């Protein structure tokens, strides 16, 4: 097996008495989709934030793309090639959809100190931006104001912005939330192709998507990874069924 | 966009026509009033880059306004008293040439903004407001105690500074100089707002997380905005001092910072012409209501309250509605 693209080792993070991450270790390998599942409040987003650099762990180590990134900030990690989508959309709401993706393309370029040229007339940036919008199926909404988008469209835009960065690994926090059945199916098919460009650490509640996509699944409960393995192993793991999947079936 | 363009052109035209008519009617006072509006609008355009585009609520912009003012005062006072400002590495006797004074004002206020910004931008929200205010007050008290340049009394310049090809003593010609500078600055500010830098800065105001996630550092963007903003307000300070042929610590007081901010809020935060409208309304109120009652600021306060409560986009927002996300 080739070297993992991302390796998390013994990561711990507490909020007061609450252990949101408890000695978490996991890795992400090239070409892989590694799904992270777990009930609400399990600490999935908290883990993603620590990997992306928005939250500093109390202890533990994060290695990405062959480098120890534990001490790097979000900007440096993004430059390195971490592409993240947010659970709660974090977009420039006053911008048009196109402006948001152009911002991503600008970030990929690594500098934004052009003062006089109209950025929305920069052919190279526009091409990158349009391509990303087309890939997620949002090209027709390019001129809409972002705050006017539906919840699902915002998720699509999140993914599009991440695409413009041409990242070397994706961290996606519930990209399917709010997409509806057909939207989820489209995005599932899309991620299936995307994994070949860069591996994906995928937090998702949509179990159909998870079992369709994931090579491996880790189950997080109360900040702890209680199980990790292939989709089949997880499906048949009794502890997981009790702690998590069982709840879903009853719901 | 179209409607706002027409509105903006109308504002500029009015600002141009009033002094021209006053000139025809031989009313120099009105010309001076229009010049004052123009210069204060320029100070507001500077603040608006930090405040409107960058979301940086600076209550210390009087510092830059004052630094610009003192740049003019110091250079011109040495020139008028024939006392060299320094004699090493070369002899420099001060200057009464506006272009040089502007250059010094811009460079000095930009440098101050770089230092103040680098220290203040590590904080945000209320802390940022307080720390910029504190820096402003520090410089204010410094000028009060700066006896070499008049201390509390300030500095008077007997004759307005010169500009090649222009008779600056003629009010309408001096107005023209300030008007051209305002127009050029507005044009530049519009370019900046549409530039790569403007896009990233505006995004950082809307969502810091978003900008970091695409690999751009909000701190650097904001620092640059703060420097540009301070430089423009500094230039306005130099012109303001030349208008009055006088500088004093008052230019640096927090009251001045508040006034500049009022221009922006009154006209519309983040609207390119907001400060122009704001400064005009402010000066008109001050002049006409101020003539009726010395409590005119009560009306100003009510107007501001109304703006903040009912028209977040200021007067321009109330008239033209929210800004359209442009192509
Ligand atoms: N900044 C914070 N301060 C205090 N507690 C926090 C903070 N962020 C998260 N928590 C708590 O940590 C726990 C884990 O939260 P987290 O958002 O990571 O859960 P999650 O697995 O992503 O849940 P969901 O499926 O609802 O998105 C929760 O109990 C949450 O309330
Ligand atoms: Mg979450």
Coordinates of C-alpha atoms and ligand atoms in Angstrom, one line a residue:
Chain A
X1 CA 0.0 0.0 0.0
X2 CA 1.3 3.5 -0.8
X3 CA 1.9 6.1 1.8
X4 CA -1.3 7.6 3.3
X5 CA -2.1 11.2 2.2
X6 CA -3.4 12.1 5.6
X7 CA -2.5 10.6 8.9
X8 CA -4.1 11.6 12.2
X9 CA -2.4 10.2 15.3
X10 CA -3.8 10.2 18.8
X11 CA -5.7 13.5 18.4
X12 CA -7.4 14.8 21.5
X13 CA -9.5 17.9 22.0
X14 CA -11.6 18.8 25.0
X15 CA -14.1 21.6 25.4
X16 CA -14.1 21.9 29.2
X17 CA -15.1 18.6 30.5
X18 CA -16.4 17.4 27.1
X19 CA -13.9 15.2 25.2
X20 CA -14.8 16.1 21.7
X21 CA -11.9 14.1 20.3
X22 CA -10.4 11.3 22.3
X23 CA -7.2 9.8 21.0
X24 CA -8.4 9.6 17.4
X25 CA -6.2 7.9 14.9
X26 CA -7.1 7.4 11.3
X27 CA -5.6 7.8 7.8
X28 CA -6.6 8.5 4.3
X29 CA -5.0 6.7 1.3
X30 CA -4.6 7.7 -2.3
X31 CA -7.7 7.2 -4.4
X32 CA -9.8 6.4 -1.4
X33 CA -13.0 7.6 0.2
X34 CA -12.8 7.2 3.9
X35 CA -16.2 7.9 5.5
X36 CA -16.5 9.2 9.0
X37 CA -19.9 8.5 10.5
X38 CA -21.4 8.9 14.0
X39 CA -24.4 10.3 15.8
X40 CA -25.0 14.1 16.2
X41 CA -22.4 15.6 18.5
X42 CA -20.0 12.7 18.1
X43 CA -17.2 15.1 17.3
X44 CA -17.0 14.7 13.5
X45 CA -16.9 18.4 12.6
X46 CA -14.5 19.0 15.5
X47 CA -12.1 16.5 13.9
X48 CA -12.4 18.0 10.5
X49 CA -11.7 21.5 11.9
X50 CA -8.5 20.2 13.5
X51 CA -7.4 18.7 10.3
X52 CA -8.1 21.8 8.3
X53 CA -6.4 24.0 10.9
X54 CA -9.3 26.0 12.2
X55 CA -9.0 24.4 15.6
X56 CA -5.9 23.5 17.5
X57 CA -5.8 20.0 19.1
X58 CA -4.8 19.6 22.7
X59 CA -2.5 16.8 21.8
X60 CA -1.7 14.5 19.0
X61 CA -0.3 14.9 15.5
X62 CA -1.5 15.5 12.0
X63 CA 0.5 14.6 9.0
X64 CA -0.7 15.6 5.5
X65 CA 0.9 15.0 2.1
X66 CA 4.1 13.8 3.8
X67 CA 4.4 16.8 6.2
X68 CA 3.7 17.3 9.8
X69 CA 1.1 20.1 9.6
X70 CA 0.1 20.2 13.3
X71 CA 1.6 23.6 13.8
X72 CA 0.5 25.1 10.5
X73 CA -2.5 27.5 10.2
X74 CA -5.5 27.1 8.0
X75 CA -4.0 29.2 5.2
X76 CA -0.8 27.2 5.0
X77 CA -2.7 23.9 5.0
X78 CA -5.0 25.1 2.2
X79 CA -1.9 26.1 0.2
X80 CA -0.5 22.7 0.8
X81 CA -3.5 21.2 -0.9
X82 CA -6.3 20.6 1.7
X83 CA -9.7 21.4 0.2
X84 CA -12.5 21.7 2.7
X85 CA -16.2 22.0 2.5
X86 CA -18.2 23.2 5.5
X87 CA -21.2 21.6 7.2
X88 CA -22.6 25.1 7.7
X89 CA -22.0 26.9 4.4
X90 CA -19.3 29.4 4.8
X91 CA -19.6 31.4 1.6
X92 CA -19.5 35.1 0.9
X93 CA -23.3 35.6 0.9
X94 CA -23.3 39.1 -0.7
X95 CA -21.4 37.8 -3.7
X96 CA -22.7 36.2 -6.8
X97 CA -22.2 32.5 -7.1
X98 CA -19.5 33.2 -9.8
X99 CA -17.7 35.6 -7.5
X100 CA -17.4 32.9 -4.8
X101 CA -15.8 30.4 -7.2
X102 CA -13.5 33.1 -8.6
X103 CA -12.4 33.7 -5.1
X104 CA -11.4 30.1 -4.9
X105 CA -9.6 30.3 -8.2
X106 CA -7.8 33.4 -6.8
X107 CA -6.8 31.4 -3.8
X108 CA -5.4 28.6 -5.9
X109 CA -3.3 31.2 -7.7
X110 CA -1.9 32.1 -4.2
X111 CA -2.0 35.8 -4.3
X112 CA -4.7 38.5 -4.4
X113 CA -2.8 41.7 -4.6
X114 CA -3.9 42.9 -8.0
X115 CA -5.3 46.3 -7.3
X116 CA -6.5 47.7 -10.6
X117 CA -7.6 45.0 -13.0
X118 CA -11.2 43.8 -12.9
X119 CA -11.0 40.4 -11.4
X120 CA -14.2 39.3 -12.9
X121 CA -12.7 39.8 -16.4
X122 CA -9.7 37.7 -15.7
X123 CA -10.0 34.9 -18.3
X124 CA -7.9 32.3 -16.6
X125 CA -9.8 32.7 -13.3
X126 CA -13.2 32.7 -15.0
X127 CA -12.3 29.6 -16.9
X128 CA -11.4 27.7 -13.7
X129 CA -14.5 29.1 -11.9
X130 CA -16.9 28.2 -14.7
X131 CA -15.4 24.7 -15.0
X132 CA -16.0 24.1 -11.3
X133 CA -19.6 25.4 -11.5
X134 CA -20.3 23.2 -14.5
X135 CA -18.9 20.1 -12.7
X136 CA -21.2 20.5 -9.8
X137 CA -24.1 21.5 -12.0
X138 CA -24.5 25.0 -10.8
X139 CA -23.4 26.9 -14.0
X140 CA -26.9 28.2 -14.6
X141 CA -27.0 29.9 -11.2
X142 CA -23.7 31.7 -11.8
X143 CA -25.1 35.2 -11.7
X144 CA -27.4 34.6 -8.7
X145 CA -26.7 36.2 -5.4
X146 CA -25.4 33.5 -3.1
X147 CA -27.8 34.4 -0.3
X148 CA -30.6 33.7 -2.7
X149 CA -29.5 30.1 -3.2
X150 CA -31.3 27.1 -1.7
X151 CA -29.7 25.2 1.0
X152 CA -28.8 22.4 -1.4
X153 CA -27.3 24.8 -4.0
X154 CA -25.1 26.3 -1.3
X155 CA -23.7 22.8 -0.6
X156 CA -23.0 22.4 -4.3
X157 CA -21.2 25.8 -4.3
X158 CA -19.1 24.7 -1.3
X159 CA -17.9 21.8 -3.4
X160 CA -17.3 24.0 -6.4
X161 CA -15.1 26.4 -4.5
X162 CA -13.1 23.4 -3.1
X163 CA -12.7 22.2 -6.7
X164 CA -11.2 25.4 -7.9
X165 CA -8.3 24.9 -5.4
X166 CA -7.4 21.6 -7.2
X167 CA -6.7 20.2 -3.7
X168 CA -4.7 17.0 -3.2
X169 CA -7.1 15.8 -0.5
X170 CA -10.7 16.7 0.3
X171 CA -12.3 17.2 3.7
X172 CA -16.0 17.2 3.2
X173 CA -18.4 17.8 6.1
X174 CA -21.8 16.5 5.2
X175 CA -21.9 17.7 1.6
X176 CA -25.2 15.9 1.0
X177 CA -27.2 17.6 3.8
X178 CA -30.2 19.3 2.3
X179 CA -29.7 18.1 -1.2
X180 CA -32.8 15.9 -1.5
X181 CA -32.9 12.4 -2.9
X182 CA -31.9 13.2 -6.5
X183 CA -29.3 15.7 -5.5
X184 CA -27.7 13.2 -3.2
X185 CA -27.6 10.7 -6.0
X186 CA -25.9 13.1 -8.4
X187 CA -23.4 14.1 -5.8
X188 CA -22.7 10.5 -5.0
X189 CA -21.9 9.8 -8.6
X190 CA -19.8 12.9 -8.7
X191 CA -17.7 12.0 -5.7
X192 CA -17.2 8.5 -7.1
X193 CA -15.3 10.2 -10.0
X194 CA -13.7 12.8 -7.8
X195 CA -11.9 10.3 -5.6
X196 CA -9.5 9.6 -8.6
X197 CA -8.4 13.2 -8.5
X198 CA -7.9 13.4 -4.8
X199 CA -8.9 11.2 -1.9
X200 CA -11.8 12.3 0.3
X201 CA -12.4 12.2 4.0
X202 CA -16.1 12.3 4.0
X203 CA -18.4 13.1 7.0
X204 CA -21.9 12.0 6.0
X205 CA -25.2 11.1 7.6
X206 CA -26.7 9.7 4.4
X207 CA -26.0 6.0 4.8
X208 CA -26.9 5.1 1.3
X209 CA -24.2 7.4 0.0
X210 CA -21.7 6.2 2.6
X211 CA -22.1 2.6 1.8
X212 CA -22.1 3.3 -1.9
X213 CA -18.9 5.3 -1.8
X214 CA -16.7 4.5 1.1
X215 CA -13.8 2.1 0.8
X216 CA -13.4 2.4 4.5
X217 CA -15.6 3.7 7.3
X218 CA -14.7 4.9 10.8
X219 CA -17.3 5.2 13.4
X220 CA -17.0 8.0 15.9
X221 CA -19.0 8.0 19.1
X222 CA -18.5 10.5 22.0
X223 CA -15.2 11.6 20.4
X224 CA -13.8 8.1 20.1
X225 CA -13.3 5.9 17.1
X226 CA -15.2 2.8 18.1
X227 CA -14.7 0.9 14.9
X228 CA -12.9 1.3 11.6
X229 CA -12.9 -1.0 8.6
X230 CA -14.4 -1.8 5.2
X231 CA -18.0 -1.1 4.5
X232 CA -18.9 -4.7 5.0
X233 CA -17.0 -5.0 8.3
X234 CA -18.8 -1.9 9.6
X235 CA -22.2 -3.1 8.4
X236 CA -21.8 -6.3 10.3
X237 CA -20.1 -4.9 13.4
X238 CA -22.5 -5.5 16.3
X239 CA -21.1 -2.6 18.4
X240 CA -21.7 -0.2 15.6
X241 CA -25.2 -1.5 14.9
X242 CA -26.0 -1.0 18.6
X243 CA -24.4 2.4 19.0
X244 CA -25.3 3.9 15.7
X245 CA -26.8 2.1 12.8
X246 CA -29.5 0.6 15.1
X247 CA -30.7 4.1 16.1
X248 CA -31.0 5.0 12.4
X249 CA -33.2 2.0 11.7
X250 CA -35.6 2.8 14.5
X251 CA -35.8 6.4 13.5
Chain B
X1 CA -25.8 49.3 -11.3
X2 CA -27.1 51.6 -14.0
X3 CA -29.3 53.6 -11.6
X4 CA -26.5 54.0 -9.1
X5 CA -24.1 55.2 -11.8
X6 CA -26.5 57.9 -12.8
X7 CA -27.1 58.9 -9.2
X8 CA -23.3 59.1 -8.6
X9 CA -22.8 61.2 -11.6
X10 CA -25.6 63.5 -10.4
X11 CA -23.8 63.9 -7.0
X12 CA -20.5 64.8 -8.6
X13 CA -22.3 67.2 -10.9
X14 CA -24.0 68.9 -8.0
X15 CA -20.7 69.2 -6.1
X16 CA -19.2 70.8 -9.2
X17 CA -22.1 73.1 -10.1
X18 CA -22.6 74.6 -6.6
X19 CA -19.2 76.3 -6.4
X20 CA -19.3 77.2 -10.1
X21 CA -22.6 79.1 -9.6
X22 CA -21.2 80.6 -6.4
X23 CA -18.2 81.7 -8.3
X24 CA -20.4 83.4 -11.0
X25 CA -22.4 85.0 -8.2
X26 CA -19.3 86.0 -6.4
X27 CA -20.0 84.1 -3.2
X28 CA -16.5 82.8 -2.1
X29 CA -17.9 81.5 1.1
X30 CA -20.0 78.9 -0.7
X31 CA -17.0 77.8 -2.7
X32 CA -15.1 77.3 0.5
X33 CA -18.0 75.3 1.9
X34 CA -18.0 73.1 -1.3
X35 CA -14.2 72.7 -1.0
X36 CA -14.7 71.5 2.6
X37 CA -17.3 69.0 1.6
X38 CA -14.9 67.7 -1.2
X39 CA -12.0 67.3 1.2
X40 CA -14.0 65.7 3.9
X41 CA -15.6 63.3 1.4
X42 CA -12.1 62.3 0.4
X43 CA -11.3 61.5 4.0
X44 CA -14.5 59.4 4.1
X45 CA -13.6 57.6 0.8
X46 CA -10.4 56.6 2.6
X47 CA -12.1 55.3 5.6
X48 CA -14.7 53.5 3.5
X49 CA -12.0 51.3 2.0
X50 CA -11.3 49.9 5.5
X51 CA -14.8 50.2 6.8
X52 CA -17.0 49.4 3.9
X53 CA -14.9 47.0 1.9
X54 CA -12.9 45.5 4.7
X55 CA -15.4 45.7 7.6
X56 CA -12.7 47.3 9.7
X57 CA -14.4 49.7 12.1
X58 CA -11.6 52.1 12.8
X59 CA -12.2 54.9 15.3
X60 CA -8.6 56.1 14.8
X61 CA -8.7 57.6 11.3
X62 CA -8.3 61.1 12.7
X63 CA -4.7 60.1 13.3
X64 CA -4.1 59.8 9.6
X65 CA -6.1 62.9 8.8
X66 CA -3.9 64.7 11.4
X67 CA -0.7 63.3 10.1
X68 CA -1.5 64.6 6.7
X69 CA -2.4 67.9 8.2
X70 CA 0.9 68.1 10.2
X71 CA 2.9 67.0 7.1
X72 CA 1.6 70.2 5.4
X73 CA 2.0 72.3 8.6
X74 CA 5.5 71.2 9.3
X75 CA 6.8 71.5 5.7
X76 CA 5.1 74.8 5.1
X77 CA 6.1 76.4 8.4
X78 CA 9.8 75.7 7.8
X79 CA 9.5 77.1 4.3
X80 CA 7.8 80.2 5.5
X81 CA 10.2 80.8 8.4
X82 CA 13.3 79.9 6.3
X83 CA 14.4 77.4 8.9
X84 CA 15.8 74.2 7.4
X85 CA 13.9 71.1 8.5
X86 CA 17.1 69.2 8.4
X87 CA 20.5 69.7 6.9
X88 CA 21.7 66.1 6.6
X89 CA 22.1 64.2 4.3
X90 CA 21.0 67.1 2.3
X91 CA 19.7 70.6 3.1
X92 CA 15.9 70.6 3.2
X93 CA 14.2 73.8 3.9
X94 CA 10.6 72.6 4.0
X95 CA 8.3 73.2 1.1
X96 CA 5.3 75.1 0.1
X97 CA 4.7 73.0 -3.0
X98 CA 1.5 71.1 -2.8
X99 CA 2.6 68.0 -4.8
X100 CA 5.5 67.4 -2.5
X101 CA 3.4 68.1 0.6
X102 CA 0.8 65.5 -0.6
X103 CA 3.5 63.0 -1.3
X104 CA 4.9 63.4 2.2
X105 CA 1.4 63.3 3.7
X106 CA 0.6 60.1 1.9
X107 CA 3.8 58.3 2.7
X108 CA 3.7 59.4 6.4
X109 CA 0.1 58.4 6.9
X110 CA 0.6 55.1 5.1
X111 CA 3.6 54.3 7.3
X112 CA 1.6 55.2 10.4
X113 CA -1.3 53.0 9.1
X114 CA 1.1 50.2 8.6
X115 CA 2.3 50.3 12.2
X116 CA -1.1 50.9 13.7
X117 CA -2.7 48.3 11.5
X118 CA -0.1 45.6 12.1
X119 CA -0.7 46.0 15.8
X120 CA -4.5 46.5 15.8
X121 CA -5.5 44.0 13.2
X122 CA -4.5 41.2 15.6
X123 CA -7.7 42.0 17.4
X124 CA -11.2 42.3 16.0
X125 CA -14.7 43.6 16.8
X126 CA -14.9 45.9 19.8
X127 CA -11.2 45.5 20.7
X128 CA -10.2 46.7 17.2
X129 CA -12.4 49.8 17.7
X130 CA -10.9 50.5 21.1
X131 CA -7.3 49.9 20.0
X132 CA -7.6 52.2 17.0
X133 CA -9.2 54.8 19.2
X134 CA -6.3 54.4 21.6
X135 CA -3.7 54.9 18.9
X136 CA -5.6 58.0 17.7
X137 CA -5.7 59.5 21.2
X138 CA -2.0 58.7 21.7
X139 CA -1.1 60.8 18.6
X140 CA -3.6 63.4 19.6
X141 CA -1.9 64.0 23.0
X142 CA 1.5 63.8 21.4
X143 CA 0.7 66.8 19.1
X144 CA -0.7 68.7 22.1
X145 CA 2.6 68.4 23.8
X146 CA 4.7 68.9 20.6
X147 CA 5.7 72.5 21.4
X148 CA 8.1 72.8 18.5
X149 CA 5.0 72.8 16.2
X150 CA 2.6 74.9 18.3
X151 CA 1.5 72.4 20.8
X152 CA -2.1 72.9 21.7
X153 CA -2.4 76.0 19.6
X154 CA -1.4 74.4 16.4
X155 CA 0.4 76.0 13.5
X156 CA -0.8 78.8 11.2
X157 CA 0.5 79.2 7.6
X158 CA 0.2 82.7 6.3
X159 CA -0.2 81.9 2.6
X160 CA -1.8 78.9 1.0
X161 CA 0.8 76.5 -0.5
X162 CA 1.5 76.6 -4.2
X163 CA 0.8 74.3 -7.1
X164 CA 2.4 74.6 -10.5
X165 CA 0.1 76.1 -13.0
X166 CA -2.7 76.9 -10.5
X167 CA -3.4 80.0 -8.5
X168 CA -4.3 78.3 -5.2
X169 CA -5.2 81.6 -3.6
X170 CA -8.2 81.7 -5.9
X171 CA -10.9 79.7 -4.1
X172 CA -12.4 78.3 -7.3
X173 CA -9.0 77.1 -8.5
X174 CA -8.2 75.5 -5.1
X175 CA -11.7 73.9 -5.2
X176 CA -10.9 72.5 -8.7
X177 CA -7.7 70.9 -7.4
X178 CA -9.5 69.2 -4.6
X179 CA -12.3 68.1 -6.9
X180 CA -10.0 66.5 -9.4
X181 CA -8.3 64.6 -6.5
X182 CA -11.6 63.4 -5.2
X183 CA -12.7 62.2 -8.7
X184 CA -9.4 60.4 -9.3
X185 CA -9.6 58.8 -5.9
X186 CA -13.2 57.7 -6.4
X187 CA -12.2 56.2 -9.7
X188 CA -9.3 54.4 -8.1
X189 CA -11.4 53.2 -5.3
X190 CA -13.9 51.8 -7.7
X191 CA -11.1 49.9 -9.5
X192 CA -9.8 48.6 -6.2
X193 CA -13.3 47.3 -5.2
X194 CA -13.5 45.3 -8.4
X195 CA -9.9 44.0 -8.3
X196 CA -8.6 40.7 -7.1
X197 CA -7.6 42.4 -3.9
X198 CA -11.1 44.0 -3.5
X199 CA -12.8 40.6 -4.0
X200 CA -10.6 38.9 -1.4
X201 CA -10.9 41.7 1.1
X202 CA -14.7 41.9 0.8
X203 CA -14.9 38.1 1.1
X204 CA -12.8 38.3 4.3
X205 CA -15.4 40.7 5.7
X206 CA -18.2 38.3 4.9
X207 CA -16.5 35.1 6.0
X208 CA -13.0 35.0 7.4
X209 CA -13.1 31.2 7.4
X210 CA -13.9 31.1 3.7
X211 CA -10.9 33.2 2.7
X212 CA -8.5 31.2 4.9
X213 CA -9.9 28.0 3.4
X214 CA -9.0 29.1 -0.1
X215 CA -5.5 29.8 1.2
X216 CA -5.5 33.6 1.4
X217 CA -4.5 35.3 4.7
X218 CA -7.2 37.8 5.9
X219 CA -4.6 39.7 8.0
X220 CA -2.5 40.7 5.0
X221 CA -5.5 41.7 3.0
X222 CA -6.8 43.9 5.9
X223 CA -3.4 45.4 6.6
X224 CA -3.1 46.5 3.0
X225 CA -6.6 47.9 3.1
X226 CA -5.8 49.8 6.2
X227 CA -2.7 51.3 4.7
X228 CA -4.5 52.4 1.5
X229 CA -7.3 53.7 3.6
X230 CA -5.0 55.6 5.9
X231 CA -3.0 57.1 3.0
X232 CA -6.1 58.5 1.4
X233 CA -7.4 60.0 4.6
X234 CA -3.9 61.5 5.2
X235 CA -4.0 63.1 1.8
X236 CA -7.4 64.6 2.7
X237 CA -5.8 65.9 5.9
X238 CA -3.1 67.8 4.0
X239 CA -5.7 69.4 1.8
X240 CA -7.9 70.2 4.8
X241 CA -5.0 72.0 6.5
X242 CA -4.3 73.9 3.3
X243 CA -7.9 74.9 3.1
X244 CA -7.8 76.4 6.6
X245 CA -4.1 77.4 6.4
X246 CA -4.0 76.0 9.9
X247 CA -3.4 72.7 11.7
X248 CA -4.0 71.9 15.3
X249 CA -4.4 68.8 17.5
X250 CA -8.2 69.0 16.9
X251 CA -7.6 67.3 13.6
X252 CA -6.5 64.2 15.5
X253 CA -9.1 64.1 18.2
X254 CA -11.5 61.2 18.4
X255 CA -14.2 63.6 17.6
X256 CA -12.7 63.9 14.1
X257 CA -12.6 60.2 13.7
X258 CA -16.3 60.0 14.7
X259 CA -17.1 62.7 12.1
X260 CA -15.4 60.8 9.3
X261 CA -17.2 57.7 10.3
X262 CA -20.5 59.6 10.3
X263 CA -19.9 60.7 6.7
X264 CA -19.6 57.0 5.7
X265 CA -22.5 55.7 7.8
X266 CA -24.8 58.6 6.8
X267 CA -24.1 58.1 3.1
X268 CA -23.9 54.4 3.1
X269 CA -21.2 52.0 4.3
X270 CA -19.5 50.3 1.4
X271 CA -21.2 52.5 -1.2
X272 CA -18.6 54.2 -3.3
X273 CA -20.2 57.6 -3.2
X274 CA -21.5 57.2 0.4
X275 CA -18.9 59.5 1.9
X276 CA -19.6 62.2 -0.7
X277 CA -23.3 62.2 0.2
X278 CA -22.5 61.9 3.9
X279 CA -20.0 64.7 4.0
X280 CA -22.4 67.0 2.0
X281 CA -25.4 66.3 4.2
X282 CA -23.3 66.7 7.3
X283 CA -21.8 70.1 6.2
X284 CA -25.2 71.3 5.1
X285 CA -26.8 70.4 8.4
X286 CA -23.9 71.9 10.3
X287 CA -24.2 75.1 8.3
X288 CA -27.9 75.6 8.1
X289 CA -29.2 73.9 11.3
X290 CA -26.1 75.1 13.1
X291 CA -27.2 78.7 12.2
X292 CA -30.6 78.1 13.8
X293 CA -29.6 76.3 16.9
X294 CA -26.4 75.3 18.5
X295 CA -28.0 72.0 19.3
X296 CA -28.0 71.0 15.7
X297 CA -26.2 67.8 16.5
X298 CA -29.4 66.5 18.1
X299 CA -30.9 66.5 14.6
X300 CA -27.8 64.8 13.2
X301 CA -28.1 62.2 16.0
X302 CA -31.7 61.5 15.1
X303 CA -30.9 61.3 11.4
X304 CA -28.1 58.8 12.2
X305 CA -30.4 56.8 14.4
X306 CA -32.9 56.6 11.7
X307 CA -30.3 55.5 9.2
X308 CA -28.9 52.8 11.5
X309 CA -32.4 51.5 12.4
X310 CA -34.3 51.8 9.1
X311 CA -31.8 52.1 6.3
X312 CA -28.7 50.1 6.9
X313 CA -27.4 51.2 3.5
X314 CA -27.4 54.8 4.6
X315 CA -28.9 57.6 2.4
X316 CA -27.8 55.9 -0.8
X317 CA -29.2 52.6 0.4
X318 CA -32.5 54.2 1.3
X319 CA -32.7 55.9 -2.1
X320 CA -31.4 53.1 -4.3
X321 CA -31.9 49.9 -2.4
X322 CA -29.3 47.2 -1.8
X323 CA -26.3 47.0 -3.9
X324 CA -26.5 44.5 -6.8
X325 CA -23.9 41.8 -7.0
X326 CA -22.1 43.0 -10.1
X327 CA -20.9 40.8 -12.9
Ligands
LIG1 N1 -16.3 25.5 20.1 C1 -16.9 24.6 20.9 N2 -17.0 24.9 22.2 C2 -17.7 24.0 23.1 N3 -18.2 22.8 22.7 C3 -18.1 22.5 21.3 C4 -17.5 23.4 20.4 N4 -17.6 22.8 19.2 C5 -18.2 21.7 19.3 N5 -18.6 21.5 20.6 C6 -19.2 20.3 21.2 O1 -18.4 19.2 20.8 C7 -19.3 18.1 20.5 C8 -18.9 17.6 19.1 O2 -19.4 18.6 18.2 P1 -19.3 18.4 16.6 O3 -19.8 19.6 16.0 O4 -17.9 18.0 16.3 O5 -20.3 17.2 16.4 P2 -20.6 16.4 15.0 O6 -20.3 15.0 15.1 O7 -20.1 17.2 13.8 O8 -22.2 16.6 15.0 P3 -23.3 16.8 13.8 O9 -23.5 15.5 13.3 O10 -24.5 17.3 14.5 O11 -22.7 17.7 12.9 C9 -20.7 18.6 20.7 O12 -21.2 18.2 21.9 C10 -20.6 20.1 20.6 O13 -21.6 20.7 21.4
LIG2 MG1 -20.9 18.2 12.3

